Short mmCIF file of C-alpha atoms in Angstrom, two decimals:
data_model
loop_
_atom_site.label_atom_id
_atom_site.label_comp_id
_atom_site.label_asym_id
_atom_site.label_seq_id
_atom_site.Cartn_x
_atom_site.Cartn_y
_atom_site.Cartn_z
CA MET A 1 -18.58 -14.70 -21.96
CA SER A 2 -16.06 -16.67 -19.96
CA ALA A 3 -12.37 -16.24 -20.61
CA GLY A 4 -10.73 -19.26 -22.20
CA GLY A 5 -7.25 -20.45 -23.07
CA SER A 6 -6.23 -21.54 -19.58
CA GLY A 7 -4.57 -24.84 -20.45
CA ARG A 8 -0.95 -25.33 -19.46
CA SER A 9 1.61 -25.81 -22.21
CA GLY A 10 5.35 -25.59 -22.38
CA ILE A 11 8.63 -27.35 -21.75
CA THR A 12 9.89 -27.80 -18.18
CA LEU A 13 13.50 -26.86 -17.45
CA THR A 14 15.73 -29.32 -15.66
CA ASP A 15 17.26 -28.20 -12.35
CA LYS A 16 20.62 -27.85 -14.10
CA GLN A 17 19.13 -25.69 -16.85
CA ARG A 18 17.24 -23.50 -14.37
CA THR A 19 20.42 -22.87 -12.41
CA ALA A 20 22.32 -21.96 -15.58
CA TRP A 21 19.50 -19.67 -16.77
CA LEU A 22 19.54 -17.87 -13.42
CA ARG A 23 23.33 -17.46 -13.57
CA LEU A 24 23.11 -16.06 -17.09
CA ILE A 25 20.37 -13.49 -16.42
CA ARG A 26 22.12 -12.38 -13.22
CA SER A 27 25.45 -11.77 -15.02
CA ASP A 28 26.64 -8.31 -16.05
CA ASN A 29 25.23 -6.80 -19.26
CA VAL A 30 22.79 -9.67 -19.82
CA GLY A 31 19.23 -8.41 -20.08
CA PRO A 32 16.22 -10.28 -21.49
CA ALA A 33 17.00 -9.46 -25.15
CA THR A 34 20.66 -10.38 -24.74
CA PHE A 35 19.69 -13.59 -22.94
CA ARG A 36 17.48 -14.59 -25.86
CA ASP A 37 20.23 -13.90 -28.39
CA LEU A 38 22.76 -15.86 -26.37
CA ILE A 39 20.48 -18.90 -26.14
CA ASN A 40 19.60 -18.66 -29.83
CA ASN A 41 23.26 -18.38 -30.82
CA PHE A 42 24.90 -20.85 -28.44
CA GLY A 43 22.13 -23.34 -27.79
CA THR A 44 22.35 -23.55 -23.99
CA ALA A 45 22.84 -21.19 -21.08
CA GLU A 46 25.87 -23.21 -19.96
CA ARG A 47 27.64 -22.67 -23.28
CA ALA A 48 26.64 -19.00 -23.27
CA LEU A 49 28.18 -18.60 -19.82
CA ASP A 50 31.41 -20.13 -21.10
CA MET A 51 31.42 -17.68 -24.02
CA LEU A 52 30.76 -14.48 -22.04
CA PRO A 53 34.42 -13.63 -21.28
CA GLU A 54 35.45 -14.09 -24.93
CA LEU A 55 32.48 -12.11 -26.24
CA SER A 56 33.17 -9.30 -23.80
CA GLN A 57 36.84 -9.16 -24.74
CA ARG A 58 36.09 -9.14 -28.47
CA GLY A 59 33.53 -6.38 -27.87
CA GLY A 60 36.21 -4.13 -26.39
CA ALA A 61 35.36 -4.29 -22.69
CA THR A 62 37.73 -2.34 -20.49
CA ARG A 63 37.26 -4.66 -17.51
CA SER A 64 36.40 -8.29 -16.87
CA ILE A 65 32.72 -9.11 -16.99
CA ARG A 66 31.13 -10.31 -13.75
CA ILE A 67 29.50 -13.70 -14.25
CA ALA A 68 27.12 -14.93 -11.58
CA THR A 69 28.63 -17.94 -9.86
CA LEU A 70 27.07 -21.34 -9.39
CA ALA A 71 27.06 -20.76 -5.63
CA GLU A 72 25.20 -17.43 -6.03
CA ALA A 73 22.53 -19.02 -8.21
CA GLU A 74 22.11 -21.98 -5.88
CA ARG A 75 21.75 -19.64 -2.87
CA GLU A 76 19.01 -17.65 -4.62
CA LEU A 77 17.19 -20.82 -5.68
CA GLU A 78 17.35 -22.14 -2.13
CA TYR A 79 16.17 -18.80 -0.72
CA ALA A 80 13.22 -18.87 -3.13
CA ARG A 81 12.35 -22.42 -2.07
CA LYS A 82 12.36 -21.51 1.63
CA PHE A 83 10.30 -18.41 0.82
CA GLY A 84 7.71 -20.61 -0.86
CA ALA A 85 8.47 -19.25 -4.34
CA ARG A 86 9.96 -20.64 -7.52
CA PHE A 87 11.59 -19.49 -10.75
CA VAL A 88 9.55 -20.09 -13.90
CA GLY A 89 11.22 -20.03 -17.33
CA ILE A 90 9.67 -18.43 -20.39
CA GLY A 91 8.87 -21.74 -22.07
CA GLU A 92 7.43 -23.43 -18.97
CA PRO A 93 3.76 -24.19 -18.32
CA ASP A 94 3.21 -21.60 -15.55
CA TYR A 95 4.78 -18.68 -17.44
CA PRO A 96 2.09 -16.09 -18.36
CA PRO A 97 1.33 -16.91 -22.03
CA ALA A 98 0.77 -13.34 -23.23
CA LEU A 99 4.05 -12.20 -21.66
CA ARG A 100 5.98 -14.70 -23.79
CA GLN A 101 5.10 -12.74 -26.90
CA ILE A 102 6.42 -9.29 -26.02
CA ASP A 103 9.79 -8.01 -27.18
CA ALA A 104 12.51 -8.94 -24.66
CA ALA A 105 10.24 -10.86 -22.29
CA PRO A 106 11.90 -11.81 -18.98
CA PRO A 107 13.46 -15.27 -19.39
CA LEU A 108 12.81 -16.08 -15.73
CA LEU A 109 10.10 -14.91 -13.36
CA ALA A 110 10.15 -15.34 -9.61
CA MET A 111 6.63 -16.51 -8.73
CA LYS A 112 4.72 -17.25 -5.55
CA GLY A 113 1.15 -18.45 -5.50
CA GLN A 114 -1.17 -20.17 -7.93
CA GLY A 115 0.42 -20.86 -11.31
CA SER A 116 -3.03 -21.53 -12.76
CA THR A 117 -3.92 -17.88 -12.10
CA ALA A 118 -0.81 -16.70 -13.96
CA ILE A 119 -1.73 -18.52 -17.16
CA ARG A 120 -5.37 -17.46 -17.46
CA PRO A 121 -6.27 -14.55 -19.75
CA SER A 122 -5.59 -11.37 -17.81
CA ILE A 123 -6.96 -7.84 -17.61
CA GLY A 124 -4.71 -5.16 -16.14
CA ILE A 125 -6.28 -2.46 -13.95
CA VAL A 126 -4.11 0.49 -12.96
CA GLY A 127 -4.53 4.08 -11.85
CA SER A 128 -3.82 6.75 -9.30
CA ARG A 129 -2.18 5.98 -5.97
CA ASN A 130 -4.02 9.00 -4.53
CA ALA A 131 -7.36 7.76 -5.84
CA SER A 132 -10.79 9.11 -5.00
CA ILE A 133 -13.36 6.97 -3.22
CA SER A 134 -15.36 6.70 -6.44
CA GLY A 135 -12.22 5.71 -8.38
CA VAL A 136 -11.45 2.84 -5.99
CA LYS A 137 -15.09 1.74 -6.11
CA MET A 138 -14.97 1.71 -9.92
CA ALA A 139 -11.75 -0.34 -9.89
CA ALA A 140 -13.37 -2.84 -7.51
CA LEU A 141 -16.54 -3.06 -9.61
CA LEU A 142 -14.64 -3.73 -12.84
CA ALA A 143 -12.27 -6.19 -11.17
CA ARG A 144 -15.06 -8.14 -9.51
CA ASP A 145 -17.23 -8.33 -12.62
CA CYS A 146 -14.38 -9.20 -15.01
CA GLY A 147 -12.89 -11.67 -12.55
CA ALA A 148 -16.24 -13.45 -12.25
CA THR A 149 -16.09 -14.31 -15.96
CA GLY A 150 -12.74 -16.10 -15.60
CA TYR A 151 -10.18 -13.34 -16.12
CA THR A 152 -7.18 -12.86 -13.85
CA ILE A 153 -6.97 -9.26 -12.65
CA THR A 154 -3.41 -7.96 -12.81
CA SER A 155 -2.07 -4.83 -11.13
CA GLY A 156 1.00 -3.44 -9.40
CA LEU A 157 0.14 -3.62 -5.65
CA ALA A 158 0.30 0.19 -5.37
CA ARG A 159 -1.99 2.24 -3.16
CA GLY A 160 -5.36 3.38 -4.45
CA ILE A 161 -6.62 1.85 -7.71
CA ASP A 162 -4.19 -1.09 -7.72
CA ALA A 163 -5.07 -2.16 -4.19
CA GLY A 164 -8.79 -1.78 -4.88
CA ALA A 165 -8.57 -4.01 -7.96
CA HIS A 166 -6.54 -6.67 -6.12
CA ARG A 167 -8.89 -6.79 -3.11
CA ALA A 168 -11.99 -7.10 -5.29
CA SER A 169 -10.53 -10.08 -7.17
CA LEU A 170 -9.07 -12.07 -4.28
CA ASP A 171 -11.83 -14.66 -4.62
CA THR A 172 -11.57 -15.01 -8.41
CA GLY A 173 -7.81 -14.70 -8.91
CA THR A 174 -5.46 -11.73 -9.05
CA MET A 175 -1.83 -11.29 -10.07
CA ALA A 176 0.50 -8.74 -8.45
CA ALA A 177 3.52 -7.56 -10.42
CA LEU A 178 6.30 -6.28 -8.15
CA ALA A 179 9.04 -3.75 -8.87
CA GLY A 180 11.45 -5.28 -6.36
CA GLY A 181 12.14 -8.80 -5.18
CA LEU A 182 9.19 -10.87 -3.99
CA ASP A 183 10.54 -10.48 -0.48
CA ARG A 184 10.72 -6.67 -0.80
CA PRO A 185 7.14 -5.59 -1.59
CA TYR A 186 6.21 -1.92 -1.89
CA PRO A 187 4.42 -0.09 -0.35
CA PRO A 188 4.74 -1.53 3.19
CA GLU A 189 1.05 -1.04 3.98
CA ASN A 190 0.11 -3.57 1.27
CA VAL A 191 2.24 -6.41 2.65
CA ASP A 192 -0.80 -8.05 4.26
CA LEU A 193 -2.70 -7.72 0.97
CA LEU A 194 0.16 -9.42 -0.86
CA LYS A 195 0.05 -12.31 1.60
CA GLU A 196 -3.68 -12.66 1.01
CA ILE A 197 -2.97 -12.80 -2.72
CA TRP A 198 -0.37 -15.55 -2.75
CA ASP A 199 -1.90 -17.52 0.15
CA GLY A 200 -5.25 -17.62 -1.65
CA LYS A 201 -6.17 -17.85 -5.32
CA GLY A 202 -3.69 -15.24 -6.51
CA VAL A 203 -0.07 -15.07 -7.55
CA ALA A 204 2.81 -12.59 -7.35
CA ILE A 205 5.55 -12.22 -9.97
CA SER A 206 8.82 -10.32 -10.28
CA GLU A 207 11.81 -10.37 -12.59
CA MET A 208 14.10 -8.85 -9.95
CA PRO A 209 16.40 -10.80 -7.59
CA PHE A 210 15.34 -11.69 -4.09
CA GLY A 211 16.48 -8.98 -1.70
CA TRP A 212 16.15 -6.24 -4.36
CA GLU A 213 14.74 -3.01 -2.89
CA PRO A 214 12.61 -1.28 -5.55
CA ARG A 215 13.90 2.04 -6.88
CA ALA A 216 12.09 4.62 -8.99
CA ARG A 217 13.63 3.28 -12.20
CA ASP A 218 12.36 -0.25 -11.44
CA PHE A 219 8.66 0.67 -11.61
CA PRO A 220 8.52 1.01 -15.42
CA ARG A 221 9.75 -2.61 -15.56
CA ARG A 222 6.91 -3.55 -13.21
CA ASN A 223 4.50 -1.65 -15.50
CA ARG A 224 5.89 -3.63 -18.43
CA LEU A 225 4.97 -6.87 -16.67
CA ILE A 226 1.40 -5.64 -16.16
CA ALA A 227 1.04 -4.60 -19.81
CA GLY A 228 2.74 -7.73 -21.13
CA THR A 229 0.68 -10.23 -19.15
CA SER A 230 -2.66 -8.62 -20.03
CA LEU A 231 -4.93 -8.80 -23.07
CA GLY A 232 -6.07 -5.29 -22.21
CA VAL A 233 -5.26 -2.59 -19.66
CA VAL A 234 -7.87 -0.43 -17.92
CA VAL A 235 -6.77 2.99 -16.62
CA ILE A 236 -8.73 4.72 -13.86
CA GLU A 237 -7.77 8.20 -12.59
CA ALA A 238 -4.30 8.76 -14.03
CA ALA A 239 -2.64 12.16 -13.96
CA SER A 240 -0.92 13.59 -17.02
CA ARG A 241 2.50 12.32 -15.92
CA SER A 242 1.93 8.99 -14.22
CA GLY A 243 3.17 5.44 -14.28
CA SER A 244 -0.29 4.30 -15.35
CA LEU A 245 0.14 6.10 -18.65
CA ILE A 246 3.46 4.28 -19.12
CA THR A 247 1.56 1.02 -18.65
CA ALA A 248 -1.06 2.11 -21.19
CA ARG A 249 1.60 3.11 -23.72
CA LEU A 250 3.39 -0.20 -23.31
CA ALA A 251 0.12 -2.10 -23.71
CA ALA A 252 -0.53 -0.26 -26.98
CA ASP A 253 3.03 -1.00 -28.14
CA PHE A 254 2.41 -4.71 -27.43
CA GLY A 255 -0.79 -4.67 -29.50
CA ARG A 256 -3.05 -4.94 -26.45
CA LEU A 257 -6.30 -3.01 -25.97
CA VAL A 258 -6.36 0.12 -23.82
CA PHE A 259 -9.46 1.12 -21.86
CA ALA A 260 -10.00 4.33 -19.89
CA VAL A 261 -12.66 5.42 -17.41
CA PRO A 262 -13.64 9.05 -18.08
CA GLY A 263 -13.38 11.56 -15.25
CA SER A 264 -14.02 15.19 -14.45
CA PRO A 265 -11.93 17.62 -16.50
CA LEU A 266 -11.54 19.60 -13.27
CA ASP A 267 -9.82 16.70 -11.45
CA PRO A 268 -6.05 16.52 -12.18
CA ARG A 269 -6.22 12.80 -11.43
CA CYS A 270 -8.32 12.35 -14.58
CA HIS A 271 -6.30 14.42 -17.05
CA GLY A 272 -4.31 11.40 -18.20
CA THR A 273 -7.30 9.10 -18.62
CA ASN A 274 -9.24 11.73 -20.52
CA ALA A 275 -6.23 12.23 -22.80
CA LEU A 276 -6.18 8.48 -23.47
CA LEU A 277 -9.80 8.67 -24.56
CA LYS A 278 -9.01 11.52 -26.95
CA ASN A 279 -6.26 9.36 -28.44
CA GLY A 280 -8.45 6.34 -29.09
CA ALA A 281 -8.71 4.36 -25.86
CA THR A 282 -12.01 2.53 -25.38
CA ILE A 283 -14.39 4.46 -23.14
CA THR A 284 -15.24 2.30 -20.14
CA THR A 285 -18.14 2.77 -17.75
CA GLU A 286 -18.92 -0.87 -16.99
CA ALA A 287 -17.32 -4.30 -17.23
CA ARG A 288 -19.32 -5.12 -20.35
CA ASP A 289 -17.30 -2.53 -22.30
CA ILE A 290 -14.15 -4.52 -21.54
CA LEU A 291 -15.58 -8.01 -21.90
CA GLU A 292 -17.17 -7.37 -25.29
CA ALA A 293 -13.97 -5.85 -26.69
CA LEU A 294 -11.81 -8.72 -25.40
CA SER A 295 -14.19 -11.53 -26.28
CA PRO A 296 -12.68 -12.23 -29.74
CA LEU A 297 -9.19 -12.37 -28.20
CA SER A 298 -9.87 -14.47 -25.12
CA SER A 299 -11.93 -17.12 -26.92
CA ILE A 300 -8.91 -18.41 -28.87
CA ASP A 301 -5.44 -19.51 -27.82
CA LEU A 302 -3.23 -16.68 -29.07
CA PHE A 303 -0.24 -17.19 -26.83
CA SER A 304 0.50 -20.88 -26.50
CA ARG A 305 3.85 -21.09 -28.27
CA PRO A 306 6.99 -20.70 -26.12
CA GLN A 307 9.58 -18.34 -27.59
CA VAL A 308 12.77 -19.33 -25.80
CA GLU A 309 13.96 -22.83 -25.14
CA GLU A 310 17.26 -24.67 -25.35
CA PRO A 311 17.30 -26.35 -28.77
CA ALA A 312 19.55 -29.17 -29.81
CA TYR A 313 22.83 -27.38 -30.40
CA GLU A 314 24.86 -27.65 -33.56
CA GLU A 315 28.25 -25.97 -33.79
CA SER A 316 28.06 -22.93 -36.04
CA GLU A 317 30.97 -21.94 -38.26
CA ILE A 318 30.45 -18.25 -37.57
CA PHE A 319 31.34 -18.75 -33.89
CA ASN A 320 34.44 -20.78 -34.70
CA GLN A 321 35.52 -18.11 -37.17
CA PRO A 322 34.23 -14.73 -35.90
CA PRO A 323 34.39 -11.68 -38.19
CA GLY A 324 37.80 -10.19 -38.82
CA GLU A 325 38.81 -6.83 -37.40
CA GLN A 326 38.09 -5.03 -40.69
CA ASP A 327 34.51 -6.31 -40.79
CA ARG A 328 34.07 -5.65 -37.08
CA SER A 329 35.23 -2.05 -37.59
CA ARG A 330 32.76 -1.58 -40.45
CA ILE A 331 29.92 -2.68 -38.22
CA ILE A 332 30.98 -0.46 -35.31
CA ASP A 333 31.48 2.50 -37.65
CA ALA A 334 27.91 2.02 -38.92
CA LEU A 335 26.62 2.48 -35.38
CA GLY A 336 26.24 5.75 -33.52
CA VAL A 337 24.31 7.19 -30.60
CA THR A 338 21.15 7.37 -32.75
CA PRO A 339 19.14 4.11 -32.56
CA VAL A 340 19.04 2.09 -35.80
CA GLU A 341 17.59 -1.21 -36.93
CA ILE A 342 19.97 -4.13 -37.20
CA ASN A 343 18.65 -4.86 -40.70
CA ASP A 344 19.79 -1.37 -41.71
CA ILE A 345 23.29 -2.19 -40.48
CA ILE A 346 23.28 -5.40 -42.52
CA ARG A 347 22.22 -3.52 -45.67
CA HIS A 348 24.67 -0.67 -45.05
CA THR A 349 27.71 -2.89 -44.50
CA GLY A 350 26.80 -5.64 -46.96
CA LEU A 351 28.03 -8.21 -44.44
CA ALA A 352 26.36 -11.49 -43.50
CA ALA A 353 23.56 -11.16 -40.98
CA SER A 354 25.25 -13.70 -38.70
CA ALA A 355 28.41 -11.56 -38.57
CA VAL A 356 26.47 -8.40 -37.74
CA TYR A 357 24.43 -10.10 -35.03
CA LEU A 358 27.56 -11.57 -33.46
CA VAL A 359 29.35 -8.21 -33.30
CA ILE A 360 26.18 -6.61 -31.85
CA LEU A 361 26.18 -9.33 -29.20
CA GLU A 362 29.88 -8.76 -28.45
CA LEU A 363 29.32 -5.01 -28.01
CA ASP A 364 26.31 -5.71 -25.81
CA ILE A 365 28.19 -8.05 -23.49
CA ALA A 366 31.05 -5.54 -23.33
CA GLY A 367 28.64 -2.85 -22.15
CA ARG A 368 29.17 -0.74 -25.27
CA LEU A 369 25.67 -1.08 -26.73
CA HIS A 370 22.24 0.25 -25.86
CA ARG A 371 19.13 -1.70 -26.81
CA HIS A 372 15.95 0.27 -27.49
CA PRO A 373 12.28 -0.67 -27.90
CA GLY A 374 11.43 -2.18 -31.26
CA GLY A 375 14.76 -3.97 -31.60
CA LEU A 376 16.76 -0.79 -32.26
CA VAL A 377 20.37 -0.51 -31.11
CA SER A 378 22.92 2.27 -30.62
CA LEU A 379 26.41 2.68 -29.25
CA ALA A 380 26.62 3.58 -25.59
CA PRO A 381 28.18 7.01 -25.02
CA ALA A 382 31.85 6.85 -24.05
CA ASP A 383 32.55 7.30 -20.34
#
């Protein structure tokens, strides 16, 4: 059954909005979740940028917050243009629809290649970098057969399984998620493969700035892109402690299907995939196992609604009259290093939700808050 739901939908940012969005996400202490809250609270990225110093000060910052300048944003936009890439906002037509729906989705993606490939239903295929010949062959077989039915094949451009899946789906459409900037692909031996991807029917995406060299801690973010863009993730030859298992866990957290190819119990490269099968992953020996499981999901448009856009702004009284110091202290006292739900803070303090959310935002901008999966928050440990 062919994959459906490939129509473009969304709201296109103006050049001015795109520049302001880029400045905001590149500013200190502004991650995807914070970006969303700022837009929701202040209506536009420009107003949010104006409010950052005040929010940081009220949150108790010990130093001035660094705000990305207009010149910095314009330089990065111009660099992207010369590189043949572009920045796509979360509500825009070329933004991967499934990715819009995850918690704290990247507000902007750097993208190079075919936008039509990015918005088709996607299947992620990941696995060992030190893959066996049979593992790479299996990745290629699944990628080729699933790609032929209309799915985009998404992976992380790594050696082994990732590269095998990308190569097998060059003719049908593949998406490479990068841990660094689009101009800093890793590993070096797959640079030519990446060029084949974005010069052909494929596309490459990254949430990191141009010029960003990938570090070990950036790869889980890359794995999050793979899991978030995909309806399901297939794992082939993953060791017990591997990035592929992180991708599978994230996919499960996002409500996506997890598939695993069984392997020899004697091969350490298969310990992780076999463990996934014990824990409920769908056993996969051919593309039909994947296609039949995903058919009910890909035949309907599950992910068409944008989550973040700049609404018509109306001045809110809560921002003209922020909580007093006594209320702010009650909220901070309710927090600790143990993650809690914001709704629990509201119930515990008895304060208005708007007041609690504003103080949480102030602490976040000041660098005094940690955000955790599932919308949990905690105080950052004192330096």
